[in-house]
Amino acid sequence: NAGVTQTPKFQVLKTGQSMTLQCAQDMNHEYMSWYRQDPGMGLRLIHYSVGAGITDQGEVPNGYNVSRSTTEDFPLRLLSAAPSQTSVYFCASRKGFEAFFGQGTRLTVV
Amino acid sequence: AQSVSQHNHHVILSEAASLELGCNYSYGGTVNLFWYVQYPGQHLQLLLKYFSGDPLVKGIKGFEAEFIKSKFSFNLRKPSVQWSDTAEYFCAVSYGGSQGNLIFGKGTKLSVKP
């Protein structure tokens, strides 16, 4: 039982490049979400999904896309990376009230 | 908008000192309350949670929190901190049922001096 797995752990992108952050969970949780963590800002919700085929925007969705074709996977796409997207990204899955977090992806956009 | 406030940005304590970290949330009906801890370079781990019942909640590693509904508060406490408690602590709230999104405070960094 691996829990929530995020890849990659570290990534450096050039401005304008696109990439996909992967998130997979093996707990059969319906609810999954993406947060970004910035110093002094806490964690802010980017997008979330309450089940396969259903996604919705969180607090800071601009510049990011998501899809949920299976219960297990919830990838986050950066369409055209900008320096303001330099952050640590956490994926979480949840059943009921308790959330389980991945190890995070540290992304730097230069 | 619903929000969570953590009063202290950075707290510095000596070992064996008592800890209390403040957390207040905005009104929004039924709430579910959480404290998470993030050790340096690691992901968030759940310390404790409150859904209903006894407002004094005990968590892992000797931490506890008290839900005071009239004050919209959920403060985290520990009687005697250790150097290994050095971490960042996040208060989080979800409103309504189990599908409510988690809203996080900005975090409090705790540094414990040996």
PDB file of C-alpha atoms in Angstrom:
ATOM      1  CA  ASN A   1       0.000   0.000   0.000  1.00  0.00           C
ATOM      2  CA  ALA A   2       1.969   3.005  -1.292  1.00  0.00           C
ATOM      3  CA  GLY A   3      -0.594   5.704  -0.402  1.00  0.00           C
ATOM      4  CA  VAL A   4      -0.246   8.834  -2.561  1.00  0.00           C
ATOM      5  CA  THR A   5       2.657   8.861  -5.009  1.00  0.00           C
ATOM      6  CA  GLN A   6       3.846  11.986  -6.783  1.00  0.00           C
ATOM      7  CA  THR A   7       6.357  12.207  -9.610  1.00  0.00           C
ATOM      8  CA  PRO A   8       8.734  13.820 -10.209  1.00  0.00           C
ATOM      9  CA  LYS A   9      10.117  14.984  -6.857  1.00  0.00           C
ATOM     10  CA  PHE A  10      12.057  17.849  -8.400  1.00  0.00           C
ATOM     11  CA  GLN A  11      11.718  19.655 -11.724  1.00  0.00           C
ATOM     12  CA  VAL A  12      13.234  22.717 -13.355  1.00  0.00           C
ATOM     13  CA  LEU A  13      11.359  24.248 -16.278  1.00  0.00           C
ATOM     14  CA  LYS A  14      12.015  27.144 -18.572  1.00  0.00           C
ATOM     15  CA  THR A  15       9.393  29.838 -18.911  1.00  0.00           C
ATOM     16  CA  GLY A  16       6.819  28.807 -21.490  1.00  0.00           C
ATOM     17  CA  GLN A  17       7.431  25.076 -21.243  1.00  0.00           C
ATOM     18  CA  SER A  18       4.610  22.716 -20.391  1.00  0.00           C
ATOM     19  CA  MET A  19       4.685  19.683 -18.162  1.00  0.00           C
ATOM     20  CA  THR A  20       2.508  17.262 -16.221  1.00  0.00           C
ATOM     21  CA  LEU A  21       2.874  16.498 -12.532  1.00  0.00           C
ATOM     22  CA  GLN A  22       1.723  12.977 -11.821  1.00  0.00           C
ATOM     23  CA  CYS A  23      -0.291  11.847  -8.821  1.00  0.00           C
ATOM     24  CA  ALA A  24      -1.503   8.320  -8.138  1.00  0.00           C
ATOM     25  CA  GLN A  25      -3.206   6.759  -5.121  1.00  0.00           C
ATOM     26  CA  ASP A  26      -3.930   3.124  -4.338  1.00  0.00           C
ATOM     27  CA  MET A  27      -6.504   3.615  -1.584  1.00  0.00           C
ATOM     28  CA  ASN A  28      -9.535   3.796  -3.886  1.00  0.00           C
ATOM     29  CA  HIS A  29     -10.341   7.300  -2.670  1.00  0.00           C
ATOM     30  CA  GLU A  30     -12.890   9.238  -4.665  1.00  0.00           C
ATOM     31  CA  TYR A  31     -11.703  12.701  -3.648  1.00  0.00           C
ATOM     32  CA  MET A  32      -8.332  13.988  -4.869  1.00  0.00           C
ATOM     33  CA  SER A  33      -6.864  17.458  -4.895  1.00  0.00           C
ATOM     34  CA  TRP A  34      -3.824  19.535  -5.774  1.00  0.00           C
ATOM     35  CA  TYR A  35      -2.331  22.233  -3.560  1.00  0.00           C
ATOM     36  CA  ARG A  36       0.579  24.561  -3.976  1.00  0.00           C
ATOM     37  CA  GLN A  37       2.680  25.608  -0.991  1.00  0.00           C
ATOM     38  CA  ASP A  38       4.481  28.928  -0.976  1.00  0.00           C
ATOM     39  CA  PRO A  39       6.415  30.470   1.944  1.00  0.00           C
ATOM     40  CA  GLY A  40       4.111  32.387   4.259  1.00  0.00           C
ATOM     41  CA  MET A  41       1.031  31.440   2.234  1.00  0.00           C
ATOM     42  CA  GLY A  42       0.210  27.992   3.577  1.00  0.00           C
ATOM     43  CA  LEU A  43      -1.368  25.552   1.153  1.00  0.00           C
ATOM     44  CA  ARG A  44      -3.730  26.840  -1.477  1.00  0.00           C
ATOM     45  CA  LEU A  45      -6.124  24.631  -3.409  1.00  0.00           C
ATOM     46  CA  ILE A  46      -5.576  24.544  -7.180  1.00  0.00           C
ATOM     47  CA  HIS A  47      -8.056  21.934  -8.441  1.00  0.00           C
ATOM     48  CA  TYR A  48      -9.964  19.043  -6.973  1.00  0.00           C
ATOM     49  CA  SER A  49     -11.983  16.055  -8.087  1.00  0.00           C
ATOM     50  CA  VAL A  50     -14.778  14.203  -6.311  1.00  0.00           C
ATOM     51  CA  GLY A  51     -14.598  11.213  -8.626  1.00  0.00           C
ATOM     52  CA  ALA A  52     -13.583   9.976 -12.061  1.00  0.00           C
ATOM     53  CA  GLY A  53     -14.766  12.368 -14.749  1.00  0.00           C
ATOM     54  CA  ILE A  54     -15.500  15.204 -12.293  1.00  0.00           C
ATOM     55  CA  THR A  55     -13.134  18.093 -11.616  1.00  0.00           C
ATOM     56  CA  ASP A  56     -13.528  21.599 -10.270  1.00  0.00           C
ATOM     57  CA  GLN A  57     -11.467  24.694  -9.603  1.00  0.00           C
ATOM     58  CA  GLY A  58     -10.048  25.668  -6.276  1.00  0.00           C
ATOM     59  CA  GLU A  59      -8.669  28.969  -5.061  1.00  0.00           C
ATOM     60  CA  VAL A  60      -5.782  29.374  -7.531  1.00  0.00           C
ATOM     61  CA  PRO A  61      -6.613  27.476 -10.761  1.00  0.00           C
ATOM     62  CA  ASN A  62      -5.185  29.839 -13.379  1.00  0.00           C
ATOM     63  CA  GLY A  63      -2.425  28.312 -15.491  1.00  0.00           C
ATOM     64  CA  TYR A  64      -3.258  24.740 -14.504  1.00  0.00           C
ATOM     65  CA  ASN A  65      -5.406  22.010 -16.008  1.00  0.00           C
ATOM     66  CA  VAL A  66      -6.524  18.695 -14.556  1.00  0.00           C
ATOM     67  CA  SER A  67      -8.397  15.626 -15.675  1.00  0.00           C
ATOM     68  CA  ARG A  68      -9.585  12.513 -13.875  1.00  0.00           C
ATOM     69  CA  SER A  69     -10.053   9.558 -16.170  1.00  0.00           C
ATOM     70  CA  THR A  70      -9.535   6.940 -13.449  1.00  0.00           C
ATOM     71  CA  THR A  71     -10.044   6.807  -9.686  1.00  0.00           C
ATOM     72  CA  GLU A  72      -6.316   6.260  -9.153  1.00  0.00           C
ATOM     73  CA  ASP A  73      -4.745   9.092 -11.161  1.00  0.00           C
ATOM     74  CA  PHE A  74      -5.081  12.867 -11.006  1.00  0.00           C
ATOM     75  CA  PRO A  75      -2.430  14.611 -13.126  1.00  0.00           C
ATOM     76  CA  LEU A  76      -1.824  18.356 -12.979  1.00  0.00           C
ATOM     77  CA  ARG A  77      -0.792  20.076 -16.197  1.00  0.00           C
ATOM     78  CA  LEU A  78       1.063  23.349 -16.461  1.00  0.00           C
ATOM     79  CA  LEU A  79       0.175  24.745 -19.837  1.00  0.00           C
ATOM     80  CA  SER A  80       2.864  27.417 -20.194  1.00  0.00           C
ATOM     81  CA  ALA A  81       5.079  27.642 -17.136  1.00  0.00           C
ATOM     82  CA  ALA A  82       5.721  31.022 -15.543  1.00  0.00           C
ATOM     83  CA  PRO A  83       8.145  31.991 -12.744  1.00  0.00           C
ATOM     84  CA  SER A  84       5.097  32.650 -10.509  1.00  0.00           C
ATOM     85  CA  GLN A  85       4.418  28.912 -10.630  1.00  0.00           C
ATOM     86  CA  THR A  86       7.657  28.158  -8.803  1.00  0.00           C
ATOM     87  CA  SER A  87       6.339  26.320  -5.765  1.00  0.00           C
ATOM     88  CA  VAL A  88       6.018  23.012  -3.992  1.00  0.00           C
ATOM     89  CA  TYR A  89       3.022  21.055  -5.213  1.00  0.00           C
ATOM     90  CA  PHE A  90       1.185  18.521  -3.072  1.00  0.00           C
ATOM     91  CA  CYS A  91      -1.383  16.030  -4.193  1.00  0.00           C
ATOM     92  CA  ALA A  92      -3.841  14.666  -1.632  1.00  0.00           C
ATOM     93  CA  SER A  93      -6.514  12.018  -1.626  1.00  0.00           C
ATOM     94  CA  ARG A  94      -9.300  11.704   0.857  1.00  0.00           C
ATOM     95  CA  LYS A  95     -11.985   9.333   2.003  1.00  0.00           C
ATOM     96  CA  GLY A  96     -14.374  10.934   4.425  1.00  0.00           C
ATOM     97  CA  PHE A  97     -12.695  13.695   6.345  1.00  0.00           C
ATOM     98  CA  GLU A  98      -9.069  12.617   6.522  1.00  0.00           C
ATOM     99  CA  ALA A  99      -6.641  13.633   3.776  1.00  0.00           C
ATOM    100  CA  PHE A 100      -3.448  11.815   2.844  1.00  0.00           C
ATOM    101  CA  PHE A 101      -0.681  13.791   1.172  1.00  0.00           C
ATOM    102  CA  GLY A 102       2.003  12.838  -1.302  1.00  0.00           C
ATOM    103  CA  GLN A 103       5.656  13.700  -0.786  1.00  0.00           C
ATOM    104  CA  GLY A 104       5.439  16.789  -2.970  1.00  0.00           C
ATOM    105  CA  THR A 105       7.004  18.045  -6.200  1.00  0.00           C
ATOM    106  CA  ARG A 106       9.383  20.987  -5.958  1.00  0.00           C
ATOM    107  CA  LEU A 107       9.057  22.939  -9.202  1.00  0.00           C
ATOM    108  CA  THR A 108      11.312  25.789 -10.261  1.00  0.00           C
ATOM    109  CA  VAL A 109      10.507  27.870 -13.329  1.00  0.00           C
ATOM    110  CA  VAL A 110      13.410  29.918 -14.661  1.00  0.00           C
TER     111      VAL A 110
ATOM    112  CA  ALA B   1     -14.998  33.883   2.113  1.00  0.00           C
ATOM    113  CA  GLN B   2     -14.169  31.097   4.520  1.00  0.00           C
ATOM    114  CA  SER B   3     -10.733  31.418   6.009  1.00  0.00           C
ATOM    115  CA  VAL B   4      -8.362  30.165   8.659  1.00  0.00           C
ATOM    116  CA  SER B   5      -6.052  32.386  10.678  1.00  0.00           C
ATOM    117  CA  GLN B   6      -2.940  31.304  12.497  1.00  0.00           C
ATOM    118  CA  HIS B   7      -1.717  34.028  14.787  1.00  0.00           C
ATOM    119  CA  ASN B   8       1.968  33.288  14.981  1.00  0.00           C
ATOM    120  CA  HIS B   9       4.280  33.122  12.005  1.00  0.00           C
ATOM    121  CA  HIS B  10       7.338  31.896  13.895  1.00  0.00           C
ATOM    122  CA  VAL B  11       7.580  30.650  17.467  1.00  0.00           C
ATOM    123  CA  ILE B  12      10.899  29.959  19.174  1.00  0.00           C
ATOM    124  CA  LEU B  13      10.935  27.911  22.369  1.00  0.00           C
ATOM    125  CA  SER B  14      13.447  26.143  24.534  1.00  0.00           C
ATOM    126  CA  GLU B  15      13.091  22.429  25.182  1.00  0.00           C
ATOM    127  CA  ALA B  16      10.595  21.584  27.935  1.00  0.00           C
ATOM    128  CA  ALA B  17       8.678  24.834  27.411  1.00  0.00           C
ATOM    129  CA  SER B  18       4.932  24.650  26.889  1.00  0.00           C
ATOM    130  CA  LEU B  19       3.446  25.314  23.486  1.00  0.00           C
ATOM    131  CA  GLU B  20       0.202  26.863  22.378  1.00  0.00           C
ATOM    132  CA  LEU B  21      -0.442  27.743  18.737  1.00  0.00           C
ATOM    133  CA  GLY B  22      -3.531  29.734  17.910  1.00  0.00           C
ATOM    134  CA  CYS B  23      -6.006  28.954  15.141  1.00  0.00           C
ATOM    135  CA  ASN B  24      -9.253  30.726  14.361  1.00  0.00           C
ATOM    136  CA  TYR B  25     -11.656  30.010  11.535  1.00  0.00           C
ATOM    137  CA  SER B  26     -14.445  31.983   9.981  1.00  0.00           C
ATOM    138  CA  TYR B  27     -18.028  31.016  10.655  1.00  0.00           C
ATOM    139  CA  GLY B  28     -19.548  28.604   8.179  1.00  0.00           C
ATOM    140  CA  GLY B  29     -21.796  26.206  10.020  1.00  0.00           C
ATOM    141  CA  THR B  30     -20.599  22.702  10.718  1.00  0.00           C
ATOM    142  CA  VAL B  31     -16.820  22.476  10.738  1.00  0.00           C
ATOM    143  CA  ASN B  32     -14.234  19.734  10.801  1.00  0.00           C
ATOM    144  CA  LEU B  33     -10.898  20.804  12.210  1.00  0.00           C
ATOM    145  CA  PHE B  34      -7.376  19.517  11.723  1.00  0.00           C
ATOM    146  CA  TRP B  35      -3.795  20.185  12.666  1.00  0.00           C
ATOM    147  CA  TYR B  36      -1.076  18.999  10.317  1.00  0.00           C
ATOM    148  CA  VAL B  37       2.680  18.993  10.874  1.00  0.00           C
ATOM    149  CA  GLN B  38       5.375  19.285   8.231  1.00  0.00           C
ATOM    150  CA  TYR B  39       8.905  18.345   9.259  1.00  0.00           C
ATOM    151  CA  PRO B  40      11.684  19.927   7.208  1.00  0.00           C
ATOM    152  CA  GLY B  41      11.681  18.579   3.665  1.00  0.00           C
ATOM    153  CA  GLN B  42       8.733  16.278   4.244  1.00  0.00           C
ATOM    154  CA  HIS B  43       5.051  16.121   3.401  1.00  0.00           C
ATOM    155  CA  LEU B  44       2.174  16.961   5.687  1.00  0.00           C
ATOM    156  CA  GLN B  45       1.191  14.511   8.379  1.00  0.00           C
ATOM    157  CA  LEU B  46      -1.993  14.586  10.398  1.00  0.00           C
ATOM    158  CA  LEU B  47      -1.476  15.438  14.081  1.00  0.00           C
ATOM    159  CA  LEU B  48      -5.075  15.398  15.210  1.00  0.00           C
ATOM    160  CA  LYS B  49      -8.628  16.015  14.067  1.00  0.00           C
ATOM    161  CA  TYR B  50     -11.970  17.068  15.441  1.00  0.00           C
ATOM    162  CA  PHE B  51     -15.316  16.155  13.922  1.00  0.00           C
ATOM    163  CA  SER B  52     -17.717  16.116  16.854  1.00  0.00           C
ATOM    164  CA  GLY B  53     -18.015  15.094  20.492  1.00  0.00           C
ATOM    165  CA  ASP B  54     -15.440  15.883  23.180  1.00  0.00           C
ATOM    166  CA  PRO B  55     -13.945  19.292  22.293  1.00  0.00           C
ATOM    167  CA  LEU B  56     -10.573  18.310  23.772  1.00  0.00           C
ATOM    168  CA  VAL B  57      -8.828  16.170  21.210  1.00  0.00           C
ATOM    169  CA  LYS B  58      -5.640  14.227  21.777  1.00  0.00           C
ATOM    170  CA  GLY B  59      -3.315  13.486  18.892  1.00  0.00           C
ATOM    171  CA  ILE B  60       0.022  11.877  18.248  1.00  0.00           C
ATOM    172  CA  LYS B  61       3.316  12.783  19.943  1.00  0.00           C
ATOM    173  CA  GLY B  62       1.652  14.329  22.998  1.00  0.00           C
ATOM    174  CA  PHE B  63      -0.201  17.065  21.147  1.00  0.00           C
ATOM    175  CA  GLU B  64      -3.743  18.090  21.967  1.00  0.00           C
ATOM    176  CA  ALA B  65      -6.186  20.710  20.762  1.00  0.00           C
ATOM    177  CA  GLU B  66      -9.311  22.279  22.151  1.00  0.00           C
ATOM    178  CA  PHE B  67     -12.302  23.266  20.048  1.00  0.00           C
ATOM    179  CA  ILE B  68     -14.036  26.334  21.465  1.00  0.00           C
ATOM    180  CA  LYS B  69     -17.102  26.900  19.337  1.00  0.00           C
ATOM    181  CA  SER B  70     -17.979  30.287  20.827  1.00  0.00           C
ATOM    182  CA  LYS B  71     -14.538  31.622  19.918  1.00  0.00           C
ATOM    183  CA  PHE B  72     -14.246  29.839  16.538  1.00  0.00           C
ATOM    184  CA  SER B  73     -10.915  28.545  17.750  1.00  0.00           C
ATOM    185  CA  PHE B  74      -8.967  25.295  17.661  1.00  0.00           C
ATOM    186  CA  ASN B  75      -5.683  25.921  19.447  1.00  0.00           C
ATOM    187  CA  LEU B  76      -2.897  23.366  19.503  1.00  0.00           C
ATOM    188  CA  ARG B  77      -1.064  22.633  22.750  1.00  0.00           C
ATOM    189  CA  LYS B  78       1.779  20.548  24.071  1.00  0.00           C
ATOM    190  CA  PRO B  79       2.916  20.687  27.709  1.00  0.00           C
ATOM    191  CA  SER B  80       6.613  20.149  27.033  1.00  0.00           C
ATOM    192  CA  VAL B  81       8.206  20.493  23.601  1.00  0.00           C
ATOM    193  CA  GLN B  82      11.240  18.621  22.351  1.00  0.00           C
ATOM    194  CA  TRP B  83      13.873  19.574  19.791  1.00  0.00           C
ATOM    195  CA  SER B  84      12.277  16.993  17.448  1.00  0.00           C
ATOM    196  CA  ASP B  85       9.073  19.070  17.407  1.00  0.00           C
ATOM    197  CA  THR B  86      10.829  21.639  15.234  1.00  0.00           C
ATOM    198  CA  ALA B  87       8.541  21.827  12.202  1.00  0.00           C
ATOM    199  CA  GLU B  88       5.850  23.874  10.555  1.00  0.00           C
ATOM    200  CA  TYR B  89       2.308  23.456  11.847  1.00  0.00           C
ATOM    201  CA  PHE B  90      -0.814  24.035   9.795  1.00  0.00           C
ATOM    202  CA  CYS B  91      -4.361  24.410  10.998  1.00  0.00           C
ATOM    203  CA  ALA B  92      -7.003  23.354   8.468  1.00  0.00           C
ATOM    204  CA  VAL B  93     -10.776  23.452   8.304  1.00  0.00           C
ATOM    205  CA  SER B  94     -13.385  21.857   6.130  1.00  0.00           C
ATOM    206  CA  TYR B  95     -16.959  23.014   6.182  1.00  0.00           C
ATOM    207  CA  GLY B  96     -20.091  20.959   5.875  1.00  0.00           C
ATOM    208  CA  GLY B  97     -19.938  17.315   4.931  1.00  0.00           C
ATOM    209  CA  SER B  98     -17.123  15.004   3.965  1.00  0.00           C
ATOM    210  CA  GLN B  99     -16.755  16.555   0.509  1.00  0.00           C
ATOM    211  CA  GLY B 100     -15.881  20.004   1.817  1.00  0.00           C
ATOM    212  CA  ASN B 101     -12.459  21.209   0.694  1.00  0.00           C
ATOM    213  CA  LEU B 102      -9.676  21.631   3.223  1.00  0.00           C
ATOM    214  CA  ILE B 103      -8.786  25.269   3.816  1.00  0.00           C
ATOM    215  CA  PHE B 104      -5.370  25.815   5.370  1.00  0.00           C
ATOM    216  CA  GLY B 105      -3.966  28.543   7.516  1.00  0.00           C
ATOM    217  CA  LYS B 106      -0.640  30.084   6.549  1.00  0.00           C
ATOM    218  CA  GLY B 107       1.283  27.962   8.992  1.00  0.00           C
ATOM    219  CA  THR B 108       3.366  28.525  12.113  1.00  0.00           C
ATOM    220  CA  LYS B 109       7.018  27.641  12.105  1.00  0.00           C
ATOM    221  CA  LEU B 110       8.154  26.231  15.435  1.00  0.00           C
ATOM    222  CA  SER B 111      11.845  26.237  16.319  1.00  0.00           C
ATOM    223  CA  VAL B 112      12.827  24.413  19.499  1.00  0.00           C
ATOM    224  CA  LYS B 113      16.262  25.207  20.922  1.00  0.00           C
ATOM    225  CA  PRO B 114      18.050  22.291  22.591  1.00  0.00           C
TER     226      PRO B 114
END
